[in-house]
Short mmCIF file of C-alpha atoms and ligand atoms in Angstrom, two decimals:
data_model
loop_
_atom_site.label_atom_id
_atom_site.label_comp_id
_atom_site.label_asym_id
_atom_site.label_seq_id
_atom_site.Cartn_x
_atom_site.Cartn_y
_atom_site.Cartn_z
CA MET X 1 -26.61 -11.40 31.42
CA THR X 2 -27.43 -13.17 27.98
CA ILE X 3 -26.78 -11.24 24.81
CA TYR X 4 -28.51 -13.03 21.80
CA ALA X 5 -26.64 -12.16 18.62
CA ASP X 6 -27.46 -15.24 16.99
CA ASN X 7 -30.93 -14.58 15.29
CA ALA X 8 -30.02 -16.15 12.04
CA ALA X 9 -29.97 -19.68 13.76
CA THR X 10 -33.47 -19.01 15.57
CA THR X 11 -35.63 -16.11 17.14
CA ARG X 12 -36.74 -15.52 20.64
CA LEU X 13 -40.53 -15.78 20.55
CA SER X 14 -42.72 -12.46 20.25
CA GLU X 15 -44.98 -11.46 22.88
CA THR X 16 -47.44 -10.71 20.35
CA ALA X 17 -47.26 -14.42 18.89
CA LEU X 18 -47.00 -16.11 22.06
CA ASN X 19 -50.10 -14.36 23.49
CA ALA X 20 -51.91 -15.89 20.43
CA MET X 21 -50.78 -19.35 20.43
CA LEU X 22 -51.59 -19.23 24.29
CA ASP X 23 -54.99 -17.77 24.02
CA LEU X 24 -55.34 -20.58 21.19
CA MET X 25 -54.13 -23.39 23.15
CA LYS X 26 -56.46 -22.33 26.21
CA ASP X 27 -59.45 -21.99 24.00
CA ASN X 28 -59.74 -24.07 21.52
CA TYR X 29 -57.84 -27.20 20.68
CA GLY X 30 -60.13 -28.23 17.53
CA ASN X 31 -59.33 -30.46 14.63
CA PRO X 32 -59.90 -27.75 11.51
CA SER X 33 -61.18 -30.97 9.55
CA SER X 34 -64.11 -31.61 12.14
CA LEU X 35 -67.45 -30.28 11.14
CA HIS X 36 -68.40 -29.31 14.45
CA HIS X 37 -68.43 -25.97 15.65
CA LYS X 38 -64.64 -26.06 17.46
CA GLY X 39 -63.57 -27.68 14.41
CA GLN X 40 -64.81 -24.79 12.23
CA ARG X 41 -63.94 -22.45 14.42
CA ALA X 42 -60.11 -23.88 14.52
CA LYS X 43 -60.61 -23.99 10.68
CA GLU X 44 -61.50 -20.21 10.46
CA LEU X 45 -58.16 -19.09 12.70
CA VAL X 46 -55.99 -21.41 10.15
CA GLU X 47 -57.63 -19.62 7.01
CA GLU X 48 -57.39 -16.16 8.71
CA ALA X 49 -53.61 -16.84 8.92
CA ARG X 50 -53.59 -17.69 5.50
CA GLU X 51 -54.92 -14.75 4.18
CA ASP X 52 -52.91 -12.53 6.79
CA ILE X 53 -49.45 -14.36 5.42
CA ALA X 54 -50.28 -14.08 1.93
CA ASN X 55 -51.08 -10.37 2.20
CA CYS X 56 -47.37 -9.72 3.72
CA ILE X 57 -45.67 -11.43 0.79
CA GLY X 58 -48.35 -10.06 -2.02
CA ALA X 59 -49.69 -13.64 -2.72
CA LYS X 60 -52.79 -15.03 -2.91
CA PRO X 61 -54.45 -17.21 0.16
CA ASN X 62 -54.84 -20.13 -2.20
CA GLU X 63 -50.87 -20.20 -3.14
CA ILE X 64 -50.29 -20.34 0.66
CA TYR X 65 -49.36 -23.93 1.66
CA PHE X 66 -48.25 -24.70 5.34
CA THR X 67 -45.34 -26.79 6.41
CA SER X 68 -43.51 -27.57 9.20
CA GLY X 69 -40.66 -25.21 8.06
CA GLY X 70 -38.11 -23.89 5.88
CA SER X 71 -36.79 -27.31 5.32
CA GLU X 72 -39.80 -28.83 4.14
CA ALA X 73 -40.97 -26.46 1.96
CA ASP X 74 -37.69 -26.15 0.16
CA ASN X 75 -37.58 -29.84 -0.26
CA GLN X 76 -41.10 -29.60 -1.70
CA ALA X 77 -40.58 -27.14 -3.82
CA ILE X 78 -37.36 -28.68 -5.23
CA LEU X 79 -39.05 -32.14 -5.33
CA SER X 80 -42.05 -31.02 -7.20
CA ALA X 81 -40.29 -29.07 -9.77
CA ALA X 82 -37.99 -31.39 -10.64
CA TYR X 83 -40.50 -34.63 -10.78
CA TYR X 84 -42.61 -31.93 -13.00
CA GLY X 85 -39.76 -31.24 -15.11
CA ALA X 86 -38.55 -35.13 -15.42
CA GLU X 87 -41.81 -36.16 -16.67
CA ARG X 88 -41.42 -33.55 -19.29
CA GLY X 89 -37.79 -34.58 -20.37
CA LYS X 90 -36.20 -31.67 -18.83
CA LYS X 91 -33.73 -33.40 -15.72
CA HIS X 92 -31.64 -30.03 -15.22
CA ILE X 93 -31.15 -27.87 -12.26
CA ILE X 94 -29.56 -24.40 -11.52
CA SER X 95 -28.59 -23.37 -8.15
CA SER X 96 -25.77 -21.57 -6.29
CA LYS X 97 -22.87 -22.65 -4.71
CA PHE X 98 -24.12 -21.46 -1.29
CA GLU X 99 -27.48 -22.38 -1.03
CA HIS X 100 -28.97 -23.46 2.66
CA HIS X 101 -28.12 -27.56 3.42
CA ALA X 102 -31.92 -27.73 3.02
CA VAL X 103 -31.31 -27.02 -0.71
CA LEU X 104 -28.07 -28.88 -1.69
CA HIS X 105 -28.87 -31.99 0.15
CA THR X 106 -31.89 -32.47 -1.96
CA LEU X 107 -29.96 -31.72 -5.06
CA ASP X 108 -27.59 -34.10 -3.85
CA LYS X 109 -30.70 -36.53 -3.69
CA LEU X 110 -31.83 -35.57 -7.21
CA LYS X 111 -27.87 -36.00 -8.76
CA LYS X 112 -28.21 -39.41 -7.63
CA GLU X 113 -31.38 -39.74 -9.48
CA GLY X 114 -29.55 -39.08 -12.63
CA PHE X 115 -30.32 -35.20 -12.41
CA GLU X 116 -28.07 -32.52 -13.40
CA VAL X 117 -27.38 -29.25 -11.10
CA THR X 118 -25.32 -26.41 -12.08
CA LEU X 119 -23.95 -24.38 -9.06
CA VAL X 120 -23.54 -20.82 -10.32
CA ASP X 121 -20.77 -19.13 -8.65
CA VAL X 122 -21.41 -16.44 -5.97
CA TYR X 123 -18.01 -14.53 -6.03
CA LYS X 124 -16.18 -13.00 -3.65
CA ASN X 125 -18.88 -10.57 -2.60
CA GLY X 126 -21.56 -13.35 -1.87
CA ILE X 127 -23.80 -12.26 -4.83
CA VAL X 128 -24.85 -14.37 -7.79
CA LYS X 129 -24.56 -12.70 -11.38
CA PRO X 130 -28.47 -12.74 -13.02
CA GLU X 131 -26.18 -13.51 -16.43
CA ASP X 132 -24.52 -16.40 -15.26
CA ILE X 133 -28.26 -17.81 -14.64
CA ALA X 134 -28.91 -16.73 -18.26
CA SER X 135 -26.45 -18.14 -19.95
CA ALA X 136 -26.67 -21.78 -17.78
CA ILE X 137 -30.04 -22.00 -18.69
CA ARG X 138 -30.82 -24.86 -21.42
CA GLU X 139 -33.81 -26.63 -22.98
CA ASP X 140 -34.02 -28.98 -20.51
CA THR X 141 -33.87 -26.83 -17.07
CA ALA X 142 -36.65 -27.82 -15.20
CA LEU X 143 -36.07 -25.33 -12.21
CA VAL X 144 -33.83 -22.50 -10.94
CA THR X 145 -33.53 -22.14 -7.26
CA ILE X 146 -31.33 -19.73 -5.59
CA MET X 147 -32.01 -17.80 -1.97
CA THR X 148 -33.42 -14.83 -1.18
CA ALA X 149 -30.75 -13.72 1.11
CA ASN X 150 -27.89 -16.00 2.89
CA ASN X 151 -28.16 -17.12 6.17
CA GLU X 152 -23.98 -17.10 6.56
CA VAL X 153 -23.03 -13.57 5.17
CA GLY X 154 -26.63 -11.98 4.94
CA THR X 155 -25.78 -11.15 1.32
CA ILE X 156 -29.06 -10.17 -0.54
CA GLN X 157 -29.40 -11.66 -4.13
CA PRO X 158 -30.85 -10.32 -7.45
CA ILE X 159 -34.06 -11.87 -7.28
CA GLU X 160 -36.36 -9.74 -9.11
CA GLU X 161 -33.69 -10.15 -12.22
CA ILE X 162 -33.46 -13.75 -11.73
CA GLY X 163 -37.42 -14.28 -11.79
CA LYS X 164 -37.32 -12.13 -14.99
CA ILE X 165 -35.04 -14.40 -16.73
CA CYS X 166 -36.81 -17.73 -15.57
CA LYS X 167 -39.99 -16.41 -16.15
CA GLU X 168 -39.06 -15.30 -20.10
CA LYS X 169 -37.46 -18.56 -20.58
CA GLY X 170 -40.45 -20.67 -19.01
CA VAL X 171 -38.27 -22.09 -16.36
CA ILE X 172 -39.47 -22.53 -13.02
CA PHE X 173 -38.06 -20.10 -10.39
CA HIS X 174 -37.90 -20.87 -6.55
CA THR X 175 -36.49 -18.96 -3.70
CA ASP X 176 -35.56 -19.88 -0.27
CA SER X 177 -36.82 -16.51 1.59
CA VAL X 178 -36.15 -17.84 4.87
CA GLN X 179 -33.87 -15.39 6.05
CA ALA X 180 -35.25 -12.54 4.39
CA VAL X 181 -39.08 -12.82 5.09
CA GLY X 182 -39.88 -10.34 7.64
CA HIS X 183 -36.56 -9.39 7.38
CA ILE X 184 -36.64 -7.05 4.50
CA PRO X 185 -39.26 -6.53 1.91
CA VAL X 186 -40.95 -9.58 0.10
CA ASP X 187 -42.97 -9.77 -3.01
CA VAL X 188 -43.45 -12.97 -4.86
CA ASN X 189 -44.71 -10.53 -7.89
CA THR X 190 -41.56 -8.24 -7.80
CA PHE X 191 -39.50 -11.35 -7.23
CA ASN X 192 -40.95 -13.08 -10.26
CA CYS X 193 -41.13 -16.56 -8.52
CA ASP X 194 -42.93 -19.47 -8.88
CA MET X 195 -42.04 -20.83 -5.36
CA LEU X 196 -41.03 -19.47 -2.09
CA SER X 197 -40.15 -20.77 1.21
CA ILE X 198 -40.69 -19.33 4.38
CA SER X 199 -40.00 -20.20 7.70
CA SER X 200 -41.97 -18.78 11.12
CA HIS X 201 -39.07 -19.16 13.70
CA LYS X 202 -36.52 -16.75 11.59
CA PHE X 203 -39.16 -13.88 12.30
CA ASN X 204 -39.89 -14.21 16.22
CA GLY X 205 -42.45 -16.81 15.48
CA PRO X 206 -42.91 -20.40 17.14
CA LYS X 207 -40.26 -23.10 15.75
CA GLY X 208 -41.87 -26.19 13.32
CA VAL X 209 -43.87 -24.61 10.94
CA GLY X 210 -42.96 -22.48 7.83
CA VAL X 211 -44.81 -22.14 4.32
CA LEU X 212 -44.60 -23.12 1.01
CA TYR X 213 -45.91 -20.02 -1.46
CA CYS X 214 -46.71 -21.87 -4.85
CA ARG X 215 -48.09 -19.47 -7.74
CA LYS X 216 -51.62 -21.00 -9.07
CA GLY X 217 -50.56 -22.99 -12.11
CA THR X 218 -47.38 -24.24 -10.57
CA VAL X 219 -47.54 -28.32 -10.16
CA LEU X 220 -47.05 -29.09 -6.73
CA THR X 221 -46.79 -32.53 -5.47
CA PRO X 222 -47.29 -33.38 -1.66
CA LEU X 223 -43.86 -35.22 0.15
CA ILE X 224 -46.33 -36.14 2.87
CA ASN X 225 -49.30 -37.91 1.81
CA GLY X 226 -52.56 -39.22 4.00
CA GLY X 227 -55.42 -36.33 4.71
CA ALA X 228 -56.78 -34.05 1.75
CA GLN X 229 -55.14 -31.09 4.30
CA GLU X 230 -53.76 -28.04 2.41
CA ARG X 231 -55.88 -28.93 -1.11
CA ASN X 232 -54.02 -32.42 -1.06
CA LYS X 233 -50.97 -30.93 -0.97
CA ARG X 234 -49.76 -31.65 2.59
CA ALA X 235 -51.46 -34.04 5.00
CA GLY X 236 -51.66 -34.33 8.90
CA THR X 237 -53.79 -32.02 10.91
CA GLU X 238 -52.76 -28.45 10.91
CA TYR X 239 -50.22 -27.35 13.66
CA THR X 240 -52.77 -24.83 14.79
CA TYR X 241 -50.90 -23.16 17.64
CA GLY X 242 -47.89 -22.85 15.44
CA ILE X 243 -49.89 -21.26 12.29
CA VAL X 244 -51.92 -18.70 14.25
CA GLY X 245 -48.68 -17.78 16.19
CA MET X 246 -46.53 -17.79 12.86
CA ALA X 247 -49.17 -15.35 10.96
CA ALA X 248 -49.20 -12.77 14.41
CA ALA X 249 -45.46 -12.82 14.38
CA LEU X 250 -45.40 -11.97 10.78
CA LYS X 251 -48.07 -9.79 10.52
CA GLU X 252 -45.98 -7.63 13.34
CA ALA X 253 -42.69 -7.89 11.63
CA VAL X 254 -43.94 -6.90 8.51
CA LYS X 255 -45.69 -3.60 10.03
CA GLU X 256 -42.75 -2.65 12.03
CA MET X 257 -40.16 -3.61 8.91
CA ASP X 258 -38.80 -0.02 8.14
CA GLU X 259 -38.41 1.13 11.32
CA SER X 260 -36.44 -2.04 12.64
CA ILE X 261 -34.19 -2.05 8.84
CA LYS X 262 -33.18 1.50 9.82
CA TYR X 263 -32.50 0.48 13.83
CA VAL X 264 -31.04 -3.03 13.24
CA SER X 265 -28.88 -1.64 10.38
CA ALA X 266 -27.16 1.21 12.73
CA LEU X 267 -26.36 -1.90 15.03
CA ARG X 268 -25.03 -3.82 12.42
CA ASP X 269 -22.61 -0.67 11.28
CA ARG X 270 -21.36 -0.11 14.87
CA ILE X 271 -20.23 -3.65 14.57
CA ILE X 272 -18.30 -3.42 11.42
CA ASP X 273 -17.14 0.12 12.36
CA GLY X 274 -16.21 -1.47 15.78
CA VAL X 275 -14.05 -4.03 14.54
CA GLY X 276 -12.56 -1.93 11.90
CA ASP X 277 -9.18 -1.48 14.02
CA ILE X 278 -8.20 -5.13 14.38
CA GLU X 279 -5.54 -5.76 12.22
CA ARG X 280 -5.77 -8.96 10.17
CA SER X 281 -9.56 -9.30 10.18
CA PHE X 282 -11.93 -8.49 7.59
CA VAL X 283 -15.78 -8.59 7.11
CA ASN X 284 -17.20 -10.90 4.38
CA GLY X 285 -20.14 -10.22 2.12
CA ASP X 286 -21.18 -7.02 0.85
CA ARG X 287 -22.24 -3.97 2.89
CA GLU X 288 -24.71 -2.42 0.89
CA HIS X 289 -26.89 -5.41 -0.41
CA SER X 290 -27.40 -6.94 2.74
CA LEU X 291 -29.66 -8.31 5.63
CA PRO X 292 -29.81 -5.42 8.03
CA GLY X 293 -28.87 -7.87 11.07
CA THR X 294 -26.15 -10.06 9.80
CA VAL X 295 -22.73 -9.61 10.06
CA ASN X 296 -20.02 -12.10 9.14
CA MET X 297 -16.23 -11.66 10.11
CA CYS X 298 -12.99 -13.63 10.04
CA PHE X 299 -9.82 -13.06 12.32
CA GLU X 300 -7.06 -14.43 11.02
CA GLY X 301 -4.98 -16.82 13.15
CA ILE X 302 -7.60 -18.02 15.49
CA GLU X 303 -10.12 -20.69 15.86
CA GLY X 304 -13.62 -19.77 15.12
CA GLU X 305 -14.69 -22.13 17.75
CA SER X 306 -12.48 -20.97 20.73
CA LEU X 307 -13.71 -17.42 19.64
CA LEU X 308 -17.33 -18.57 20.33
CA LEU X 309 -16.74 -20.36 23.56
CA LEU X 310 -15.03 -17.56 24.96
CA LEU X 311 -18.04 -15.44 23.81
CA ASP X 312 -20.27 -17.95 25.02
CA GLY X 313 -18.33 -17.73 28.26
CA ASP X 314 -19.40 -13.51 28.65
CA GLY X 315 -22.75 -14.18 27.88
CA ILE X 316 -22.76 -13.74 24.41
CA CYS X 317 -24.55 -16.23 22.03
CA ALA X 318 -23.47 -16.20 18.22
CA SER X 319 -22.10 -18.52 15.66
CA SER X 320 -19.68 -19.51 13.70
CA GLY X 321 -21.55 -19.79 10.47
CA SER X 322 -24.41 -22.19 9.94
CA ALA X 323 -26.13 -23.85 12.73
CA CYS X 324 -26.45 -26.57 10.88
CA THR X 325 -22.86 -27.28 10.38
CA SER X 326 -21.79 -26.40 13.85
CA GLY X 327 -20.54 -29.44 15.69
CA SER X 328 -18.60 -30.23 12.22
CA LEU X 329 -15.21 -28.75 12.31
CA ASP X 330 -15.64 -28.66 8.65
CA PRO X 331 -15.11 -24.67 7.69
CA SER X 332 -18.09 -23.13 5.76
CA HIS X 333 -19.30 -24.10 2.14
CA VAL X 334 -20.46 -20.64 2.34
CA LEU X 335 -17.15 -18.95 3.05
CA LEU X 336 -15.44 -21.17 0.93
CA SER X 337 -17.68 -20.77 -2.19
CA MET X 338 -16.44 -16.64 -1.75
CA GLY X 339 -13.00 -17.87 -1.79
CA VAL X 340 -12.27 -17.29 1.49
CA PRO X 341 -8.98 -19.63 2.21
CA VAL X 342 -9.23 -22.72 4.36
CA GLU X 343 -7.45 -21.66 7.47
CA ILE X 344 -9.37 -18.37 7.29
CA ALA X 345 -12.59 -19.57 6.94
CA HIS X 346 -12.12 -21.61 10.51
CA GLY X 347 -11.73 -17.93 11.90
CA SER X 348 -15.23 -17.01 11.25
CA LEU X 349 -17.82 -15.32 13.38
CA ARG X 350 -21.42 -14.49 12.54
CA LEU X 351 -23.43 -11.95 14.59
CA SER X 352 -26.87 -11.77 13.37
CA LEU X 353 -28.95 -9.38 15.32
CA ASN X 354 -32.74 -8.23 15.22
CA SER X 355 -34.64 -5.31 17.03
CA TYR X 356 -34.49 -6.93 20.22
CA ASN X 357 -30.88 -6.13 20.85
CA THR X 358 -29.32 -2.69 21.97
CA GLU X 359 -26.40 -0.56 21.42
CA GLU X 360 -25.45 -1.34 24.71
CA GLU X 361 -25.20 -5.14 24.04
CA ILE X 362 -22.98 -4.27 20.94
CA ASP X 363 -20.69 -2.31 22.92
CA ILE X 364 -20.18 -5.23 25.29
CA ILE X 365 -19.98 -7.39 22.62
CA LEU X 366 -17.29 -5.42 20.73
CA SER X 367 -15.49 -5.42 24.01
CA SER X 368 -15.36 -8.99 24.47
CA ILE X 369 -14.31 -9.00 20.54
CA HIS X 370 -11.58 -6.51 21.26
CA ARG X 371 -10.28 -8.67 24.81
CA ILE X 372 -10.65 -12.39 23.61
CA VAL X 373 -9.36 -12.17 19.75
CA PRO X 374 -5.57 -10.46 21.00
CA TYR X 375 -5.87 -13.71 23.54
CA LEU X 376 -6.55 -16.32 21.38
CA ARG X 377 -3.68 -14.66 19.10
CA SER X 378 -1.24 -14.74 21.79
CA ILE X 379 -1.79 -18.48 21.84
CA SER X 380 -2.11 -19.30 18.41
CA PRO X 381 0.90 -20.82 16.43
CA VAL X 382 -0.73 -19.96 13.23
CA TRP X 383 -0.87 -16.26 14.50
CA GLU X 384 3.13 -16.73 15.38
CA LYS X 385 3.71 -17.69 11.59
CA ILE X 386 1.53 -15.22 9.98
CA GLN X 387 3.51 -12.13 12.38
CA LYS X 388 7.04 -13.78 10.90
CA GLY X 389 5.59 -13.49 7.76
CA GLU X 390 5.87 -17.60 7.44
CA VAL X 391 1.88 -17.87 6.23
CA VAL X 392 1.68 -16.97 2.26
CA GLU X 393 -1.65 -15.80 1.51
C1 PLP I 1 -32.85 -21.77 8.94
C2 PLP I 1 -33.11 -22.23 7.26
C3 PLP I 1 -33.79 -22.53 6.66
C4 PLP I 1 -34.24 -24.11 7.60
O1 PLP I 1 -35.94 -23.61 8.01
P1 PLP I 1 -36.02 -24.75 9.12
O2 PLP I 1 -37.80 -23.92 9.12
O3 PLP I 1 -34.88 -24.21 10.59
O4 PLP I 1 -36.44 -26.07 8.80
C5 PLP I 1 -33.81 -23.49 5.36
N1 PLP I 1 -33.14 -22.21 4.62
C6 PLP I 1 -32.69 -21.08 5.40
C7 PLP I 1 -31.67 -19.98 4.27
C8 PLP I 1 -32.32 -20.82 6.85
O5 PLP I 1 -31.43 -19.74 7.18
#
């Protein structure tokens, strides 16, 4: 038995996306740049996918650029805006402390190149304050980049307000929407954003493909140079199968969104309520402003890694936070940025659900947690100290 509760890391391929890809793989291997009919048919399919994806986020087809995924989209958006700003004497960038590493590490690179980066606080609830952004904006601010929803704790940011502030002040605004697209309503005009990143494999599409939305009039520089694909902004033969699969997955996700938000958030609430009786445990983030399926918890006195291994032994796939940082023993930068103490951040568990999960699965997860947490505490020297009151908070 496998219970998959790690959908913030990646999702299974939907039947619809799989079939769309298989049909194309069997039927047409043409290169969209070729002039013959096979190539032109492939091009048509790519353009249809572009239009479908644009419709899903309120964009125009010529504002959609296909990339290899969310990381590439983030890199291209940030580097483009940074270098564009630098040419005009603007070398200041604003972001938040708990962005994805695709954003934070790109900002680190820019810092080494002489850019100045302000990372705003995300507070205990994991939500950026728009007024902090407003007061951080300076004459020389080239870019504001704030994620739509956090991948570890699921909190949704006040993107519309931040976008409005940036628009008023004439600063380019990018949002990493990888966790949001396909899960909650995303509209580039309501968001007031100039650039937005999407990744297919976070909404039941194939891996290795994504989108950078770039508003008409916002300057975009290629990361990958070569052919004239993507209107000279992203060279390389299009990943036709992936693009078509991604569009199929997104159309389906958007069509079923209202229903899945209700269904998935009920599953999440079942988890939150179900762990309520475990002493010295708490849920990180903000229950009201949250993605439907993401819940992040801490259990004092245990190691998240041990909890994960034992859950895996029960067939349950979960995460201690970001897939990108697991394997390292450093506690999550997201939890630390929210003020969770280092010792407690070590005992974190992220469950991320989607509409493939069932109530029965949630009950199995809950019963595993109720067995494993007391067991790990019974062999934990830290828990013993907590019991004796030796650990001061
Ligand atoms: C998964 C993720 C990414 C990276 O997307 P890839 O397609 O895996 O490169 C970026 N940002 C966030 C918030 C993510 O969750």
